[in-house]
PDB file of C-alpha atoms in Angstrom:
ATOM      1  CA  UNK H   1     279.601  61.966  98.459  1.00 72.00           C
ATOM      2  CA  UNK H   2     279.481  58.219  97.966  1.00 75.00           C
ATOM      3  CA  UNK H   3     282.303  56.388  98.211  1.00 74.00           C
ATOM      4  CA  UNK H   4     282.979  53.506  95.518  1.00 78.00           C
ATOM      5  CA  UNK H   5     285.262  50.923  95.774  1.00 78.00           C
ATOM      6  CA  UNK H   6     286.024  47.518  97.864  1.00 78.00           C
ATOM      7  CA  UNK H   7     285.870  47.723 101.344  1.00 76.00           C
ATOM      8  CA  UNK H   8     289.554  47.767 102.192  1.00 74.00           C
ATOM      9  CA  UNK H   9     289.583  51.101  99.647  1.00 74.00           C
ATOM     10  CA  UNK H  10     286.631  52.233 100.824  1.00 75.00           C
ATOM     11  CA  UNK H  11     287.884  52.527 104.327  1.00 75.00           C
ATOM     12  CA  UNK H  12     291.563  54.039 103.105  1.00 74.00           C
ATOM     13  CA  UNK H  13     289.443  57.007 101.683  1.00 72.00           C
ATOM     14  CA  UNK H  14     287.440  57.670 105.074  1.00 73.00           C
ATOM     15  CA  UNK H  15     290.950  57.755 106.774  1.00 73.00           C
ATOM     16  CA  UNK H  16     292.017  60.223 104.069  1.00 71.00           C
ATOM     17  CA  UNK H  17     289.011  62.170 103.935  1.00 70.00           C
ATOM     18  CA  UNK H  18     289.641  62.407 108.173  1.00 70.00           C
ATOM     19  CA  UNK H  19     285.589  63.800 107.979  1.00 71.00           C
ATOM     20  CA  UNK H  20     286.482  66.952 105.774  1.00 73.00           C
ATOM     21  CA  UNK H  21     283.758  65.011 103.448  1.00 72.00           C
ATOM     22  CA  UNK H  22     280.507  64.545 104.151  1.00 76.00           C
ATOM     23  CA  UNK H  23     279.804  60.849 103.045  1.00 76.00           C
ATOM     24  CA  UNK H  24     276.301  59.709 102.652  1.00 78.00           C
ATOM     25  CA  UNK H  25     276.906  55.867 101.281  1.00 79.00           C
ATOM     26  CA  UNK H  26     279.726  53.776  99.539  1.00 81.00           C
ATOM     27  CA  UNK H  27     278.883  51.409  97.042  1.00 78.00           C
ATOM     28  CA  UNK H  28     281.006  48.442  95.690  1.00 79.00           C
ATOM     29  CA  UNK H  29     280.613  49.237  92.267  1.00 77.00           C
ATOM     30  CA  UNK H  30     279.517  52.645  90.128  1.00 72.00           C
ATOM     31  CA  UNK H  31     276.381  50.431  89.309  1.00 76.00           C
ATOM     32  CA  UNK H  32     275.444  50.270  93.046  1.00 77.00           C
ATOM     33  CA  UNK H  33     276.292  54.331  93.455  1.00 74.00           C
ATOM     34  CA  UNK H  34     274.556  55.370  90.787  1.00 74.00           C
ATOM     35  CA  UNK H  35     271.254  54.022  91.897  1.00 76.00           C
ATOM     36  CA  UNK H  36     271.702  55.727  94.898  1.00 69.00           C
ATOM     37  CA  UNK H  37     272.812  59.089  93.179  1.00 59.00           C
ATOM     38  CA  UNK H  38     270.513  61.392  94.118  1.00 59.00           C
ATOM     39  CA  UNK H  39     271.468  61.581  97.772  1.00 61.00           C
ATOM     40  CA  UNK H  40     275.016  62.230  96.605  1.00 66.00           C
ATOM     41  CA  UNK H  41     276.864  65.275  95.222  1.00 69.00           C
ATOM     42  CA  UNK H  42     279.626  63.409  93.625  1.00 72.00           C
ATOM     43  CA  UNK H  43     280.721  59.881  93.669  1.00 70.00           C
ATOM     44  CA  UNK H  44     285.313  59.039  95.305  1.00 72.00           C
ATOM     45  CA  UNK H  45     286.002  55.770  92.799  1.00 73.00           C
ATOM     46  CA  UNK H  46     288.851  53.990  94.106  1.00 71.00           C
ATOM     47  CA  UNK H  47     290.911  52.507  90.931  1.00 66.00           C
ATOM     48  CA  UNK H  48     289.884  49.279  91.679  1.00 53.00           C
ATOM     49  CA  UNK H  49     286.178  49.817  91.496  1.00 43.00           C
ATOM     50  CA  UNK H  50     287.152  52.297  88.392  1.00 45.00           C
ATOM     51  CA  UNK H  51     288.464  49.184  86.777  1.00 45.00           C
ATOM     52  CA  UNK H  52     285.413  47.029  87.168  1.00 48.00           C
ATOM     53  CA  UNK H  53     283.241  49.912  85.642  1.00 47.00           C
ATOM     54  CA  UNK H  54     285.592  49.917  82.381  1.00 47.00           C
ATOM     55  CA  UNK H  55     282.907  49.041  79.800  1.00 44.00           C
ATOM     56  CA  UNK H  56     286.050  47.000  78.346  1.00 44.00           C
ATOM     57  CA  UNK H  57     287.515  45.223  81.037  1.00 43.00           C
ATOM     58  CA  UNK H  58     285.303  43.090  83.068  1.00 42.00           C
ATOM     59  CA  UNK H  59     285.698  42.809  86.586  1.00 41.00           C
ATOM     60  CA  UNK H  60     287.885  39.440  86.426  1.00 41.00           C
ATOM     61  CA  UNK H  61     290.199  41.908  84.391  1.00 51.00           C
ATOM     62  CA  UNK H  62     293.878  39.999  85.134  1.00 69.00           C
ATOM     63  CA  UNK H  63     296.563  42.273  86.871  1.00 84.00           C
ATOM     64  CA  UNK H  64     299.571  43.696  85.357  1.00 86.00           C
ATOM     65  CA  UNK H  65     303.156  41.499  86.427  1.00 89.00           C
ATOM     66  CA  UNK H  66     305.708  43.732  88.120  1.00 90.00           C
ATOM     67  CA  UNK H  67     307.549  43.837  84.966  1.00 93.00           C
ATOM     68  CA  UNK H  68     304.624  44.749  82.863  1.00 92.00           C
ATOM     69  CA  UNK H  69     304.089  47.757  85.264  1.00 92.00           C
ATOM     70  CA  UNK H  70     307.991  48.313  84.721  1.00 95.00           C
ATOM     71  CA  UNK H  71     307.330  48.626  81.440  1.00 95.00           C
ATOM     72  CA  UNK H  72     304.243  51.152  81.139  1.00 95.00           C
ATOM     73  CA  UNK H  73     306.516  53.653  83.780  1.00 94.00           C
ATOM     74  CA  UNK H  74     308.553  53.377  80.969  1.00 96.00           C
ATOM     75  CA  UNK H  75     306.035  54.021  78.271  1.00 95.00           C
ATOM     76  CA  UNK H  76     304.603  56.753  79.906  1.00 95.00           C
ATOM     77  CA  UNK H  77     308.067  58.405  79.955  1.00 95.00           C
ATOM     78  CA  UNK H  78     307.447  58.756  76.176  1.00 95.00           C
ATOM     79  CA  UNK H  79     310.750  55.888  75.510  1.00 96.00           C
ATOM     80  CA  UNK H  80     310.311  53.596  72.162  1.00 96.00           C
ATOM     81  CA  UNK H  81     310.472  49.665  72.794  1.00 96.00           C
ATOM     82  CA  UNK H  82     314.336  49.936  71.819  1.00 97.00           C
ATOM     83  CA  UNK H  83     314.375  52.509  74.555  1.00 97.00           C
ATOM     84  CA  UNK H  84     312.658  50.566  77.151  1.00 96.00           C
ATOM     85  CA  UNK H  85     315.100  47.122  76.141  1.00 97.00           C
ATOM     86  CA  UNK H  86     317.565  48.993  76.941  1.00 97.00           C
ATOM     87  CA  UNK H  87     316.768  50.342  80.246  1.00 96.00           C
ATOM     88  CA  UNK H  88     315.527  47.147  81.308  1.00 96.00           C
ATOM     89  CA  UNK H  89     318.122  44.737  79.591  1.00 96.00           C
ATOM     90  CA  UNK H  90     315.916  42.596  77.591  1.00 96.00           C
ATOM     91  CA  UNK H  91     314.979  42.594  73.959  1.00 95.00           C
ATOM     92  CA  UNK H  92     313.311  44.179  71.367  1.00 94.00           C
ATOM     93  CA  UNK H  93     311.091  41.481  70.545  1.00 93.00           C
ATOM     94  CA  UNK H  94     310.120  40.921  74.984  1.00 94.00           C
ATOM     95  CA  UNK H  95     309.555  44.742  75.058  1.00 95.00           C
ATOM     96  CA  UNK H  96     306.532  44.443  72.515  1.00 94.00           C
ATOM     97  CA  UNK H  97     305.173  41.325  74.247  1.00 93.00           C
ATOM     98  CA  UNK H  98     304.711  43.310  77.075  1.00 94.00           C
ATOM     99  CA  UNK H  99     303.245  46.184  75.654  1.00 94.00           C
ATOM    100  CA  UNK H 100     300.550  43.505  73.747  1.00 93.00           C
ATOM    101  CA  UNK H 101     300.177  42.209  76.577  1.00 92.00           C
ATOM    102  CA  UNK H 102     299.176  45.357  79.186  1.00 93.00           C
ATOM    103  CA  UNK H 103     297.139  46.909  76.155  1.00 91.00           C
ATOM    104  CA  UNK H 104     295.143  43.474  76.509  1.00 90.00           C
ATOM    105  CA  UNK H 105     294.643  43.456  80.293  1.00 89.00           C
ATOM    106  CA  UNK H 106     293.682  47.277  80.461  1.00 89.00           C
ATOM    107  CA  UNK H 107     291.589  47.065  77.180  1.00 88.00           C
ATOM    108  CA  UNK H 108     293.583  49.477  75.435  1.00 90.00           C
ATOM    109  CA  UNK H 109     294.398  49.693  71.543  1.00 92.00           C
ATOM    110  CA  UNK H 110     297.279  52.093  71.766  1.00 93.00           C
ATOM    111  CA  UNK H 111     300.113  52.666  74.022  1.00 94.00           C
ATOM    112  CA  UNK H 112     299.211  56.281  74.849  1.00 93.00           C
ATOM    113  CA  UNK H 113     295.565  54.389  76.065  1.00 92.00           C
ATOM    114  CA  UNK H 114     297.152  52.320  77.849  1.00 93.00           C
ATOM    115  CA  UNK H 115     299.223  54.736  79.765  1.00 93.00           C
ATOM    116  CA  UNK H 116     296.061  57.095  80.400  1.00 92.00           C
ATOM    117  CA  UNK H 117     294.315  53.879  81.799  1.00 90.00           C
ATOM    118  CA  UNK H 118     297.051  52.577  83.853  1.00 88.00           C
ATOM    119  CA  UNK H 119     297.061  56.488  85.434  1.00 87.00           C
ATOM    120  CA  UNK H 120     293.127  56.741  85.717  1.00 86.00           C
ATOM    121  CA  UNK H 121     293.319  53.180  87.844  1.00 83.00           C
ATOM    122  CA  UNK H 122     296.065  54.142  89.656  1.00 83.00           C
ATOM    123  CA  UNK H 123     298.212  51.304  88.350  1.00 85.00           C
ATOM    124  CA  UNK H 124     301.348  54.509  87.754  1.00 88.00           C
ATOM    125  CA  UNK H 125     301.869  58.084  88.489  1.00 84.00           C
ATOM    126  CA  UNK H 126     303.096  60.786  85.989  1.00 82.00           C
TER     127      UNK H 126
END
């Protein structure tokens, strides 16, 4: 296994893993991994590294505000931008900002895309 990520993430995994993997290299980016992939079984991606290998994004991709990730929890509850206004006490027309908004920072052109690529960076849980 090769683990991928920076090296604050990289180190968080080998605590996790607590050597029940057997880890032959880490790699900053999936670039770096994959031209060492044939010593490796499989490749641990932290979400920030994931992020960086998004043909999409680029690596200077800009983070989310805490209010933008606010709103995607509350997208990825399945609630409508009247919905989410009213949890959050703002309008409408702010709702849809921020949804145009994290669909442009995570590269995605829906808001179900942009709630799968918030999970697969590790931006939100389901």
């Amino acid at each position: 296994m090769i683990l991928v990520g920076t090296p604050v993430a990289r180190a968080r995994l080998r605590l996790l893993a607590d050597g029940a993997l057997a880890i032959v290299g880490e790699a900053a980016d999936l670039q770096q991994a994959r031209a060492a992939g044939p010593e490796a079984d499989a490749f641990l991606v932290t979400p920030a590294a994931d992020l960086a290998d998004d043909s999409r994004v680029g690596p200077q991709a800009e983070a989310l505000t805490p209010r933008e990730i606010e709103v995607l929890e509350l997208l990825a509850e399945g609630l409508s931008n009247k919905g989410i206004a009213g949890r959050l006490g703002i309008s409408d027309q702010t709702v849809k900002f921020h949804v145009a908004s994290i669909s442009g920072k995570l590269g995605a052109r829906s808001r179900t895309e942009a709630v799968r690529l918030a999970v697969r960076r590790g931006l939100i849980t389901l």
